[in-house]
Structures are given as structure tokens and as C-alpha cells.
Amino acid sequence: MTMRRSRPAVTGMAGSALAASLIGGLIGGLIAGAASAQQTDAPPRAAKRPHQVASPNGARNDDYYWLRDDTRKNPDMLGYLAAENAWADARLASLTPLKTRLYDETVAHIKQDDGSVPYRKHGYWYGSRYQTGADYPIVERRKGSVTAPAEILFDQPAMAKGLSYFSIGDYAVSPDDARIAWAEDIVGRRQFALKVKNIATGRITTDTVANIEPNVVWADDRTVLYVEKDPVTLRGYRVKAHVLGTPATTDRLLYEEKDDTYQMGIARTADDRFVCIGVQSTVSDEQRCAPVAGAATSPAAFAVIAPRAREFRYHADHLGGRWIVRTNRDAKNYKLVTIADADMARGTAGWRDLTPASDTVFIEDFRPFAGFVAVDQREGGNRMIRLLTDAGASQAVKADEPGYRMALDVNEEPDTPWVRYTYGSLVTPTTTYEVNARTGERRVLKVAPVPGYDPAKYVTERVWAPARDGTRIPVSLVHARGVKRDGTAPLLQYAYGSYGISMDPGIDPGRIGLLDRGVVFAIAHIRGGQEMGRGWYDDGHLLNKRNSFTDFIDVTRYLVAQRYAAKDRVAAMGGSAGGLLMGGIANMAPADYRVIIAQVPFVDVVTTMLDASIPLTTFEYDEWGNPAQKPYYDYMLGYSPYDNVTARAYPAMYVGTGLWDSQVQYYEPAKWVAKLRELKTDANPLLFRINMEAGHGGKSGRFERFRQNAEWQAFMLQQLGVAG
């Protein structure tokens, strides 16, 4: 499921020739009307151009609406963005040595020639490996054993050469193991292109389809299924079948979703017997599946598992003559049910409970195996694995830390007793295990190497912070063992809190340098996620969205009161929908934070959600509300960060965006920064970094992310008074 604000991404430094030429042109003054301050001692100021934003609930004036340009070619707009980048460059110049040290320290914690744990499928072992210094991995397979000669599937370093952005989304090998199809993005706007090549020869075919989702499935040896995007809204809305060697214009339409509040994906079932099309909204799912033999040629072959209904969600998989379904039917936190093939015609009347409904256990995912089901679930704020046999026996995989994350890993072959999963925490490197569902034996397949890292030097805790309404908010903490709890330490607090996406603890090589400098790091598991179950999400979206903001603020105040941190040394960080959180706390509790890092922030809530032409807006009416309806309009207007900027003192701020972002359009943070510059009364630095060559996730490549992070980290440490 692709959501507008779906992941807490980061952006970084601009570097395109376009940006460079514009910055050069700013020496003698900005393009007329784009900004009003060219002096090196004054930040850029965007021109004010009144514009009425219409809605059924009245019009609002927006002086900075002109910064929106869907073509991304407006010279005034580009001039303003270039001026902001130039301003950030000048203000950050003195931090270059610290930025370099932070980046070098991070890279020192990365095993550069690392590889994945191979997994088996159809007699081949698949895996990936990095070469030293490479930004992208080589993806390969070996026939029969992990020591057999490698067949290169993707030489990504070569494929990405000369490109400022490169990403492979989904890829799939044909049933006869001869060809591979993949989705490729070279812009960063998540408009992928379908490509196919012969594995043995390496020859890329002439088959290509533009503007698709990163999701491809083979129906047979000659036919690839894909999801076509709407060219304006970028909503995936049609499933089509492409026969190799034929023009894309003749691709067969298998399904079209007419309701623009739904999005879709395609997949094969665990036993490879069915191809399924899943459509999903915030509160409803529908899945239609066809036997593989008819999936490419007959739209009528796709039968609905259960018809859609509001507040009814489910996902089905098939193995061993039965369907297994994760559903919220009579189970708010989800349960598993099973349906015999012979009972499919009975609809939900044929469903039989496999697990009970629970108020404390939230089922996140599952994977069927021969004779048992591996269940990925949450309990007490932690994600864990439970094995459930067909005979009804249940076995939990154990953990020894207060805050951790387990998750099912790649399990492509269901006819095995061995279940592969990963485990990690804020101090324990990600470890890949497999456990035997019959004997309970567990073995380590790999511990992710973190050179120069000693987990004994760090301490992790799980604390519970009281929110203002009495709710206890789980918080995952980590700090160096020598940091004293005396109210003097600097704190970096992070959260997301939307879409039911949970933020689980894990090691980040880019965070180790912060911990070594005495920074306490905390993840606030605020409402809006699903760490504590579906009710946790319900209490943090729509007309309960303010709980996400107040939870974050209350966690900060609790950690300060408990002397984990100094009151005047608190940093807050969030991206995407977490950037909305940052904008909200900046307006609601600016005095609680010394510095705020807001990456690709969704800050112009009402205007964006009024515009159905903006990519992905219609998916999200059940997440934020539809502002065409007055109760939602009034509520959203009350917290929308852009609409609530006033003349007051704000913390130091670092704001990042990407010009080609399709999820949070660049003009949201651009407008927000412009309004902050106009109204804020403090002298604290406000820096706006626009990546002119990337989208929601910033520039691609494993090292580039750390280069980008090093900049905001250096700025943050300076503001917190931490020695470099």
C-alpha cells in the first residue's frame, strides 16, 4: 500500500546543474518577484501573492500558493528554492568538518562488501551483495547450492551509472526461470517502468511499459501483470497483462478500480496456484483471485474472496487446499480464519476461526506453511512471532530485551518446518534466525555486521510516559552506558504516528555517532501507529489526530521530568506524516524544543486534502478526513501546521524536501518555510534544504542517505551544544 506520507523519509543536499546555474544567477539578485532579500545576512523571502483557496466551507487566502508548479519549471519558484539552498549552504559552511566526521563515522560502521542471507526458490538460491564503495547491490542467483556459479540478475552499480537517481522496485522471475521482469524508477517520483530481460544472455527486451506501480507478477512464461497509474493523480487503478513481444497499447485490461479512494496491488499466493488483485482503502479491503492458468486471459476468472464493506478489512493467502485470511471481522485487533476450497461458494459463512479475537494481541501478518502458520503479531508494544500448528498447538518465539522487533523474513518455500525471521533492538544488530516449528530448535543464519560497534557500551530501556488523558505511551530509549540520568543530557526524540504504521526499535549506523556524543535517543510510540493495537490507531487519526501531537509533547515532558534530558537540550525529528507531527508541535509547544528536524513534511493539510488532483489525496479521506465536510474542515484547520503559523518564537529548524516528491509535494514545506520566515519573531536559524534531483526518499544509494543525514545531524548537534 502506497500512502502519501507512507514512510519517515529523509532528504538531503541539492546538486543538479539546474540548481547550480540558478544559484549562480542569484549573485546579482533573484529572479524578479521570487524573493525580496538578497543580502548575505538576511534569509530569502518569498513574494506574497494573494490567492483564494476555495472550499465548500468558505475561501481562505494563501499568499504563497504561487510556489506550487506542477511542471516544476516556473523560474520564480525555482529561483526561490535555489535561494533557500544557497542560504542553507552559507549557514552550514562552518559545520562542514563536523558533517564530514559524522559521515565518516557512519561509513566506518558499515561492512561495505556485505551480502544478504540467500533464500531458496524453485531450486535456486537468491541473494544480493555489495562491492566496497558501491551505492547499489548486485542481485544474483545460484542453481542448486549457495556455492554454485552465480548468475547476475541485476548489476545495479552499472545500471545506475550516470543517473542521479535509480531504484528497482519489485522484480519477479518467470515460472520457467528464464526471464526476469522488474519495475525501475530513474526520477524518484515513483512512476516506475516495466522492463524484462533474458537471464542467460542478459539481453533486455524491447518490452517496456511506463507509469506503473513498483509491482510485477508473472501469470505465465510470456505474460507479466502490472498495475497502471493514473497519469495525473498517480493512483494505481488498472491491472493489465503484457504479453512479451507485443506493444503496450494492446495490453489486456484485467481489472479497473473505479473508486478513487482505493489503491491496489497484485501478488501470487504462497503455493503459486493463484494470482490475486487486492484493493485497499483505510477502512476496507477487497481481494479477487484467479487460478494462474486463467489469470492473464480472462478477467472473469478473478473471483472475489469477500465483497468490500466499510470497516471490513482482510487479506487472504492459499496453501494446502484452503485459504487463510487475516481479518478484522468480529476482531478489532484481527484474527485468522480458514476456508476450505469446497466452502468458498458459501462466502463468509464458510469461515472458521483459526485464532481467537483478542484485546491485547494485534495480528500484523502471517505466512502459511505445510502443517502450521507463522503469525507476526504485537503484544505489549513489541512485535513478535508465534507458531500455530494445524492441530492447535501454539508456540511463541522468545526474546530477552524489554523493547525489540521480530518480523517474518523471506519464506518462499512453504513445504518446510523452518521459519525464517529477523530480530533486533536499539542495541542488538539485526539477526536473521530460523526456527523449527516441530522441534523448537533455533539457529542463527547471520548477525548483521556493524564494524567498530560494541553493544555492551549502550543501554536500552522501555518506559511508559503518561499522556494528559491518562493513557500510557510506550517509549523506546537508548543511550551510551556512561550517560548519567541527571537532567543534563541532550535528547533526540523521534516519532511517526500515522496510518497505523508502527515504529519498531532497531540499530542505525548513522545514530551510533550521536550516542557516542552523549545524545539520548527515544522513539515515542504515539497514537496513530498500531504498536498497541488497532485502537491505538483509531485514537490517533481523523477527529482524534490531536492525540498524536499531545502524546509526543507529553513524552518529551515526561523524559525531561524524569531527568533523561535537559529541558533546553531537546531535539525532535520526524518525516513525511511525521513531518506533520513536527509542524504540529512547533505550533503547539515551541518552547519544549531547542531544534526541530522536519523531513518531507506534510504541513498544508487542508489545501492538499481539498485537491483530488494531487497524487494520492483521495486515498486518505479516512486517514485525515474530507475537508469538504465541515466537521473535518474545522478540525483539520485547527491543527494544520501551515494554517497555524503565527507571530511567535519558534525553535531552530531544519526542513528538507525533494523537488520530485510525489507523496508530499515540494510546495508544502516551501510554503510553510516562507510563512515561517514572514511571521516568526525569534532569531533562531531556519534552514530549508531542497534536493533538486530526488523525491520522497531523497537521493538513492546506500551512502547518499548518510551524507544527507550528516548535514541535519551536524546542525542539530550545534543547536544542542554538543561538542563535535
XYZ file of C-alpha atoms in Angstrom, residues 121-716:
596
model
C 13.023 -20.706 -4.545
C 12.382 -23.233 -7.319
C 15.810 -24.796 -6.842
C 17.742 -21.517 -6.999
C 19.403 -19.616 -4.165
C 18.753 -15.874 -4.439
C 20.740 -13.128 -2.753
C 22.450 -9.772 -3.112
C 25.882 -8.420 -2.294
C 27.643 -5.080 -2.217
C 31.069 -4.320 -3.531
C 33.261 -1.991 -1.494
C 32.392 1.611 -2.254
C 29.266 0.754 -4.261
C 25.974 2.508 -3.598
C 23.866 -0.302 -5.054
C 23.962 -4.097 -4.707
C 24.441 -6.838 -7.260
C 21.460 -9.220 -7.246
C 22.243 -12.806 -8.220
C 21.134 -16.419 -8.005
C 22.880 -19.778 -7.864
C 21.399 -23.034 -9.076
C 21.244 -25.959 -6.683
C 23.529 -24.672 -3.921
C 24.933 -21.486 -2.444
C 28.376 -22.410 -3.785
C 27.298 -22.841 -7.413
C 28.396 -20.245 -10.016
C 26.423 -17.015 -9.790
C 24.034 -15.752 -12.449
C 23.822 -11.965 -12.295
C 20.237 -10.752 -12.291
C 20.963 -7.050 -11.738
C 24.331 -5.335 -11.806
C 22.858 -2.264 -10.184
C 26.100 -0.253 -9.954
C 26.367 -0.495 -13.740
C 22.651 0.153 -14.261
C 22.763 3.294 -12.108
C 25.923 4.726 -13.682
C 25.388 8.317 -14.822
C 21.982 8.593 -13.129
C 21.268 10.959 -10.251
C 18.511 8.617 -9.049
C 17.996 4.879 -9.500
C 15.649 2.411 -7.842
C 14.377 -1.084 -8.577
C 11.004 -1.735 -7.016
C 9.545 -5.208 -7.388
C 11.118 -7.940 -9.505
C 9.944 -11.424 -10.417
C 11.406 -14.417 -12.258
C 9.241 -16.158 -14.865
C 7.834 -19.593 -13.988
C 10.299 -21.272 -16.358
C 13.172 -19.404 -14.597
C 14.380 -17.958 -17.912
C 13.409 -14.272 -17.687
C 13.182 -11.588 -15.061
C 10.757 -8.655 -15.013
C 11.231 -5.589 -12.845
C 9.962 -2.083 -12.131
C 12.536 0.723 -12.459
C 12.446 4.386 -11.401
C 15.166 6.832 -12.511
C 13.481 10.064 -11.338
C 12.339 9.454 -7.755
C 8.678 10.203 -8.385
C 7.605 6.553 -8.031
C 6.490 6.370 -11.635
C 8.114 3.064 -12.468
C 8.696 1.459 -15.847
C 8.287 -2.251 -16.570
C 11.344 -3.940 -18.056
C 12.179 -7.556 -18.950
C 15.399 -9.386 -19.791
C 16.644 -12.849 -20.643
C 18.690 -14.065 -17.664
C 21.061 -16.316 -19.605
C 22.007 -13.743 -22.253
C 21.470 -10.564 -20.250
C 19.589 -9.075 -23.200
C 16.917 -6.553 -22.239
C 13.862 -6.989 -24.427
C 12.025 -4.184 -26.183
C 9.095 -4.711 -23.808
C 8.547 -1.650 -21.640
C 5.539 -0.032 -20.020
C 5.752 3.418 -18.425
C 3.990 4.859 -15.359
C 3.322 1.730 -13.326
C 3.381 0.816 -9.648
C 6.528 -0.975 -8.363
C 4.636 -4.283 -8.515
C 5.047 -7.018 -11.177
C 3.811 -10.629 -11.304
C 4.204 -13.327 -13.952
C 0.991 -15.038 -14.994
C 2.818 -17.456 -17.310
C 6.170 -17.686 -19.081
C 5.210 -14.992 -21.610
C 2.850 -12.714 -19.675
C 3.571 -10.130 -16.994
C 0.874 -8.471 -14.919
C 1.329 -4.904 -13.686
C -0.622 -2.014 -12.147
C -1.020 1.057 -14.316
C -1.062 4.504 -12.687
C -3.355 7.404 -13.462
C -1.090 9.963 -15.190
C -2.395 12.880 -13.072
C -3.149 11.514 -9.604
C -0.559 8.701 -9.864
C -3.134 6.334 -8.340
C -2.676 2.722 -9.375
C -6.072 1.879 -10.804
C -5.790 -0.700 -13.581
C -4.310 -4.214 -13.666
C -3.107 -5.128 -17.131
C -1.455 -8.129 -18.784
C 1.522 -7.580 -21.079
C 2.445 -10.360 -23.493
C 6.133 -10.302 -24.381
C 6.853 -9.023 -27.864
C 3.596 -7.100 -28.208
C 3.087 -3.307 -27.921
C 1.937 -1.951 -24.579
C -1.050 -0.359 -26.314
C -2.525 -3.823 -26.815
C -2.147 -4.943 -23.180
C -5.280 -6.644 -21.893
C -7.223 -4.902 -19.111
C -7.941 -7.393 -16.326
C -9.407 -5.091 -13.706
C -10.100 -1.390 -13.208
C -10.865 0.129 -9.797
C -13.433 2.900 -10.230
C -13.484 4.107 -6.609
C -10.672 6.649 -6.267
C -10.409 6.121 -2.510
C -8.863 2.691 -3.167
C -5.429 1.648 -4.351
C -4.257 -1.768 -5.434
C -1.554 -4.391 -5.702
C -1.048 -7.845 -7.231
C 0.620 -10.999 -5.927
C 0.769 -14.771 -6.218
C -0.380 -16.928 -3.328
C 2.122 -18.880 -1.216
C 1.522 -22.056 -3.230
C 1.758 -20.242 -6.607
C -1.674 -21.543 -7.590
C -3.483 -18.204 -7.715
C -2.859 -14.621 -8.793
C -4.667 -12.110 -6.590
C -5.606 -8.463 -7.074
C -6.011 -6.638 -3.788
C -7.686 -3.252 -3.429
C -7.387 -1.357 -0.201
C -8.573 1.803 1.489
C -8.028 2.931 5.060
C -11.130 1.089 6.272
C -11.919 -1.522 3.633
C -10.318 -4.303 1.573
C -11.389 -6.475 -1.309
C -9.419 -9.312 -2.879
C -10.146 -11.133 -6.120
C -8.132 -14.175 -7.153
C -7.840 -16.295 -10.287
C -6.171 -19.645 -10.946
C -2.808 -18.982 -12.570
C -3.901 -20.673 -15.786
C -6.615 -18.084 -16.472
C -5.179 -15.007 -14.805
C -3.645 -13.495 -17.936
C -6.501 -14.012 -20.347
C -9.812 -13.900 -18.520
C -10.958 -11.017 -16.315
C -13.941 -13.183 -15.413
C -11.605 -15.739 -13.812
C -10.992 -13.396 -10.877
C -13.424 -14.269 -8.085
C -13.963 -12.054 -5.043
C -12.930 -13.659 -1.743
C -15.354 -11.447 0.190
C -17.127 -8.283 -1.047
C -15.971 -4.949 0.303
C -17.773 -3.222 3.147
C -16.906 -0.222 5.268
C -14.839 -1.132 8.355
C -14.239 -4.627 6.948
C -10.612 -5.467 6.225
C -8.980 -8.732 5.217
C -6.106 -10.369 3.342
C -6.147 -13.962 2.090
C -3.456 -16.477 1.111
C -3.751 -20.044 -0.122
C -1.954 -23.299 0.674
C -2.894 -26.956 1.033
C -6.459 -26.832 -0.251
C -7.535 -23.969 1.952
C -7.488 -20.203 2.238
C -6.170 -18.491 5.351
C -7.456 -14.979 5.991
C -6.332 -12.207 8.321
C -9.457 -10.189 9.070
C -10.963 -7.669 11.460
C -14.407 -9.269 11.132
C -15.607 -9.501 14.751
C -11.999 -8.869 15.831
C -10.768 -5.294 16.098
C -7.154 -6.451 16.506
C -7.598 -9.009 13.724
C -7.805 -12.768 13.819
C -7.023 -15.600 11.409
C -9.757 -17.661 9.810
C -9.587 -20.565 7.390
C -11.798 -21.563 4.458
C -11.744 -24.929 2.724
C -11.716 -24.671 -1.060
C -15.035 -26.520 -1.110
C -16.600 -23.845 1.109
C -15.593 -20.799 -0.942
C -19.029 -20.529 -2.539
C -20.546 -20.022 0.928
C -18.720 -16.721 1.419
C -18.014 -15.677 4.994
C -20.453 -18.333 6.216
C -17.713 -20.840 5.444
C -15.086 -19.065 7.534
C -13.750 -20.929 10.576
C -11.682 -19.257 13.310
C -8.052 -20.268 13.466
C -7.144 -17.778 16.218
C -9.444 -16.029 18.691
C -10.142 -12.327 18.792
C -8.016 -10.547 21.403
C -7.976 -7.177 23.135
C -4.225 -7.365 23.790
C -2.745 -9.208 20.785
C -2.716 -7.477 17.406
C -2.065 -9.692 14.373
C 0.232 -7.864 11.977
C 0.840 -10.519 9.309
C 1.057 -14.259 8.700
C 2.687 -16.826 6.436
C 1.180 -20.268 5.750
C 3.359 -23.381 5.847
C 2.578 -27.059 5.412
C 1.030 -28.050 8.744
C 1.281 -24.691 10.530
C 1.040 -20.923 10.242
C 3.686 -18.398 11.304
C 1.948 -15.404 12.882
C 3.557 -11.959 13.067
C 1.865 -10.181 15.974
C 2.155 -7.374 18.516
C 1.756 -7.574 22.261
C 2.783 -5.080 24.931
C 4.144 -2.714 22.286
C 6.584 -5.292 20.855
C 6.444 -7.204 17.581
C 6.896 -10.957 17.962
C 6.429 -14.295 16.177
C 4.055 -17.108 17.153
C 3.861 -20.543 15.502
C 0.412 -22.117 15.289
C 0.080 -25.752 14.199
C -2.926 -27.153 12.383
C -3.547 -29.246 15.492
C -3.980 -26.077 17.557
C -0.665 -26.006 19.417
C 0.827 -22.543 19.860
C 4.459 -21.602 20.485
C 5.862 -18.067 20.955
C 9.390 -17.260 19.834
C 11.099 -15.758 22.876
C 13.071 -12.526 23.325
C 15.266 -11.268 26.162
C 15.086 -7.465 25.858
C 12.418 -5.007 27.031
C 11.988 -3.417 23.614
C 12.598 -5.344 20.392
C 11.318 -6.187 16.927
C 10.780 -9.570 15.354
C 9.433 -9.904 11.828
C 8.915 -12.683 9.329
C 11.698 -12.710 6.759
C 11.774 -14.231 3.255
C 9.989 -17.598 3.360
C 9.429 -18.548 -0.271
C 9.064 -22.318 0.162
C 6.171 -23.339 2.415
C 6.929 -27.080 2.458
C 9.472 -26.873 5.297
C 9.337 -26.804 9.102
C 11.885 -23.971 9.190
C 10.617 -20.402 9.557
C 12.994 -17.545 8.853
C 12.641 -14.315 10.839
C 14.677 -11.319 11.953
C 15.279 -9.922 15.432
C 16.779 -6.646 16.575
C 16.593 -3.842 19.112
C 18.109 -0.425 19.712
C 21.325 -2.122 20.847
C 21.212 -5.565 19.173
C 22.178 -5.738 15.486
C 19.589 -7.268 13.193
C 19.945 -11.017 13.417
C 18.428 -13.469 10.943
C 17.211 -16.691 12.551
C 15.309 -19.738 11.518
C 13.257 -21.763 13.959
C 11.904 -25.274 13.527
C 8.152 -25.320 14.116
C 8.208 -29.027 15.031
C 11.177 -29.220 17.402
C 11.613 -25.621 18.561
C 15.271 -25.669 17.506
C 16.565 -22.226 16.615
C 19.689 -21.358 14.656
C 21.399 -18.115 13.712
C 21.862 -17.553 9.994
C 23.519 -14.170 10.218
C 24.199 -11.271 12.558
C 24.310 -8.058 10.569
C 27.900 -6.824 10.891
C 28.405 -3.395 12.465
C 32.187 -2.794 12.441
C 33.542 -0.922 15.436
C 30.311 -1.334 17.396
C 30.148 -2.893 20.867
C 26.562 -3.382 22.136
C 27.847 -3.600 25.726
C 28.585 0.143 25.565
C 24.892 1.013 25.271
C 21.733 0.628 27.314
C 18.174 0.256 26.033
C 15.027 0.803 28.073
C 11.271 0.691 27.617
C 9.457 3.321 29.660
C 5.795 4.343 29.760
C 5.006 8.053 29.691
C 1.610 9.272 30.935
C -0.331 11.311 28.385
C -2.550 14.159 29.542
C -5.654 11.946 29.256
C -4.046 9.199 31.373
C -3.038 6.907 28.510
C 0.387 5.294 28.962
C 2.621 5.847 25.919
C 5.413 3.310 25.313
C 8.826 4.845 24.678
C 11.928 3.001 23.461
C 15.183 4.559 24.714
C 18.871 4.035 24.042
C 21.965 5.841 25.296
C 25.627 5.220 25.953
C 26.231 3.397 29.211
C 28.152 6.294 30.707
C 25.385 8.875 30.239
C 24.047 9.952 33.618
C 20.356 10.412 34.302
C 20.866 13.797 35.944
C 18.868 16.139 33.712
C 21.812 17.399 31.653
C 21.895 15.121 28.593
C 20.775 16.126 25.095
C 17.798 14.203 23.686
C 16.692 13.354 20.153
C 13.060 12.241 20.165
C 11.555 10.643 17.078
C 8.034 9.542 16.125
C 5.738 8.955 13.175
C 2.191 8.260 14.372
C 0.029 7.833 11.255
C -1.587 5.202 9.023
C -1.264 2.556 11.708
C 2.434 2.284 10.850
C 4.434 1.234 13.891
C 7.964 2.451 14.547
C 9.937 -0.501 15.861
C 13.355 -0.243 17.521
C 16.467 -1.111 15.550
C 20.114 -0.160 15.104
C 21.028 2.602 12.665
C 24.743 3.033 11.827
C 24.095 6.757 11.453
C 22.882 7.003 15.042
C 25.931 5.494 16.746
C 27.938 8.712 16.440
C 25.141 10.608 18.196
C 25.037 8.097 21.047
C 28.824 8.266 21.413
C 28.494 12.043 21.851
C 26.103 11.565 24.769
C 22.800 12.023 22.966
C 19.847 10.052 24.336
C 17.658 8.692 21.529
C 13.967 7.971 22.081
C 11.204 6.588 19.890
C 7.808 7.790 21.116
C 5.272 5.147 20.091
C 2.438 7.645 19.905
C -1.169 7.039 18.961
C -1.769 6.900 15.246
C 0.516 3.884 14.912
C -0.547 0.356 15.880
C 2.073 -0.564 18.463
C -0.702 -1.194 20.981
C -3.330 -2.493 18.564
C -5.973 -1.118 16.239
C -7.464 1.075 18.960
C -4.095 2.849 19.178
C -4.550 3.848 15.552
C -8.200 4.803 15.942
C -7.275 7.142 18.791
C -4.718 8.943 16.598
C -6.431 9.723 13.301
C -9.449 11.599 11.892
C -11.080 13.592 14.699
C -8.594 12.131 17.212
C -5.472 13.296 15.352
C -4.504 15.836 18.012
C -3.678 12.921 20.325
C -0.601 12.208 18.182
C 0.724 15.730 18.796
C -0.069 15.858 22.501
C 1.328 12.347 23.056
C 4.646 13.433 21.563
C 4.747 16.588 23.695
C 3.798 14.666 26.844
C 6.552 12.107 26.214
C 9.063 14.963 25.940
C 7.901 16.491 29.203
C 7.988 13.119 30.947
C 11.541 12.350 29.816
C 12.690 15.791 30.953
C 10.882 15.418 34.293
C 12.477 12.004 34.782
C 15.865 13.618 34.148
C 16.703 11.685 30.997
C 17.372 15.029 29.326
C 17.845 18.740 29.905
C 14.808 20.906 29.204
C 16.782 23.205 26.915
C 18.558 20.391 25.009
C 15.694 18.551 23.304
C 15.585 17.876 19.557
C 12.536 16.499 17.749
C 12.645 14.713 14.410
C 10.013 13.326 12.052
C 9.487 12.856 8.349
C 6.573 12.629 5.944
C 3.464 12.231 8.128
C 5.944 12.538 10.989
C 6.773 15.927 9.474
C 3.146 16.898 10.072
C 3.809 15.932 13.681
C 6.833 18.246 13.722
C 4.789 21.112 12.313
C 2.098 20.487 14.903
C 4.421 20.514 17.914
C 6.209 23.594 16.552
C 2.916 25.468 16.824
C 1.591 23.796 19.979
C 4.706 23.620 22.184
C 7.597 25.535 20.606
C 9.258 26.217 23.955
C 9.714 22.493 24.634
C 12.197 22.049 21.782
C 15.567 23.572 21.043
C 15.610 22.285 17.472
C 13.159 20.533 15.145
C 14.102 18.430 12.108
C 11.180 18.108 9.655
C 11.831 15.969 6.595
C 9.449 15.981 3.603
C 6.773 17.311 5.966
C 3.052 17.113 5.193
C 2.153 20.551 6.565
C -0.562 22.035 4.326
C -3.250 19.571 5.318
C -6.460 21.350 4.364
C -5.432 22.720 0.968
C -3.905 19.404 -0.078
C -6.868 17.323 1.032
C -9.246 19.662 -0.819
C -7.480 18.916 -4.110
C -8.305 15.498 -5.558
C -5.886 16.055 -8.451
C -2.880 15.887 -6.122
C -1.398 12.378 -6.152
C -2.929 10.051 -3.567
C -5.275 12.594 -1.894
C -8.421 10.558 -2.434
C -6.917 7.507 -0.723
C -6.653 9.378 2.509
C -10.050 10.807 3.370
C -10.412 8.102 6.021
C -6.979 8.921 7.442
C -7.276 12.695 7.813
C -10.897 13.408 6.911
C -12.501 15.026 3.905
C -12.350 18.814 4.373
C -15.319 19.226 2.045
C -17.282 18.161 5.150
C -17.395 20.937 7.729
C -16.597 18.915 10.913
C -13.395 17.657 9.297
C -12.607 21.002 7.716
C -12.803 22.779 11.076
C -10.811 20.089 12.902
C -8.061 19.838 10.282
C -7.829 23.622 10.039
C -7.264 23.696 13.782
C -4.021 21.676 13.598
C -2.733 22.159 10.024
C 0.829 23.470 10.592
C 0.815 25.911 7.666
C -2.516 27.423 8.654
C -1.473 27.906 12.283
C 1.861 29.682 11.859
C 1.630 32.889 13.883
C 3.886 35.693 15.083
C 5.766 33.889 17.851
C 9.157 32.443 18.679
C 9.916 29.086 17.075
C 12.775 26.646 17.744
C 15.725 26.329 15.382
C 14.503 24.296 12.417
C 15.888 22.224 9.567
C 13.346 21.425 6.860
C 14.024 19.069 3.947
C 12.150 18.241 0.761
C 12.617 16.796 -2.730
C 11.535 18.664 -5.851
C 10.180 15.459 -7.418
C 8.326 14.172 -4.377
C 5.019 12.582 -5.407
C 3.813 11.883 -1.874
C 4.359 15.197 -0.122
C 4.674 17.772 -2.871
C 7.687 20.087 -2.508
C 5.479 23.190 -2.306
C 4.012 22.200 1.074
C 7.279 22.677 3.008
C 8.230 25.564 0.666
C 5.080 27.476 1.595
C 5.490 26.606 5.259
C 9.062 27.878 5.370
C 8.077 31.059 3.525
C 5.316 31.758 6.045
C 7.592 30.980 8.981
C 10.158 33.425 7.612
C 7.459 36.086 7.357
C 5.953 35.679 10.833
C 8.382 34.144 13.316
C 9.720 36.589 15.898
C 12.880 34.762 17.007
C 16.429 34.833 15.701
C 16.791 31.036 15.673
C 18.083 29.596 12.383
C 15.577 28.215 9.891
C 17.213 26.175 7.132
C 15.435 24.765 4.095
C 17.232 22.081 2.082
C 15.700 21.162 -1.284
C 17.011 18.135 -3.122
C 16.545 19.194 -6.742
C 17.077 15.680 -8.103
C 15.041 13.430 -5.851
C 11.627 12.596 -4.478
C 10.154 11.430 -1.195
C 13.058 9.238 -0.122
C 15.834 11.634 -1.083
C 18.652 10.618 -3.382
C 19.132 6.914 -3.969
C 22.153 4.838 -2.964
C 23.118 3.399 0.419
C 25.793 6.012 1.196
C 23.835 9.013 -0.045
C 21.306 8.688 2.764
C 24.073 9.002 5.324
C 25.581 12.015 3.548
C 22.194 13.696 3.734
C 21.678 12.726 7.361
C 25.097 14.032 8.374
C 24.025 17.559 7.461
C 20.969 17.752 9.700
C 22.787 15.847 12.425
C 25.611 18.397 12.440
C 23.085 21.233 12.594
C 21.212 19.521 15.419
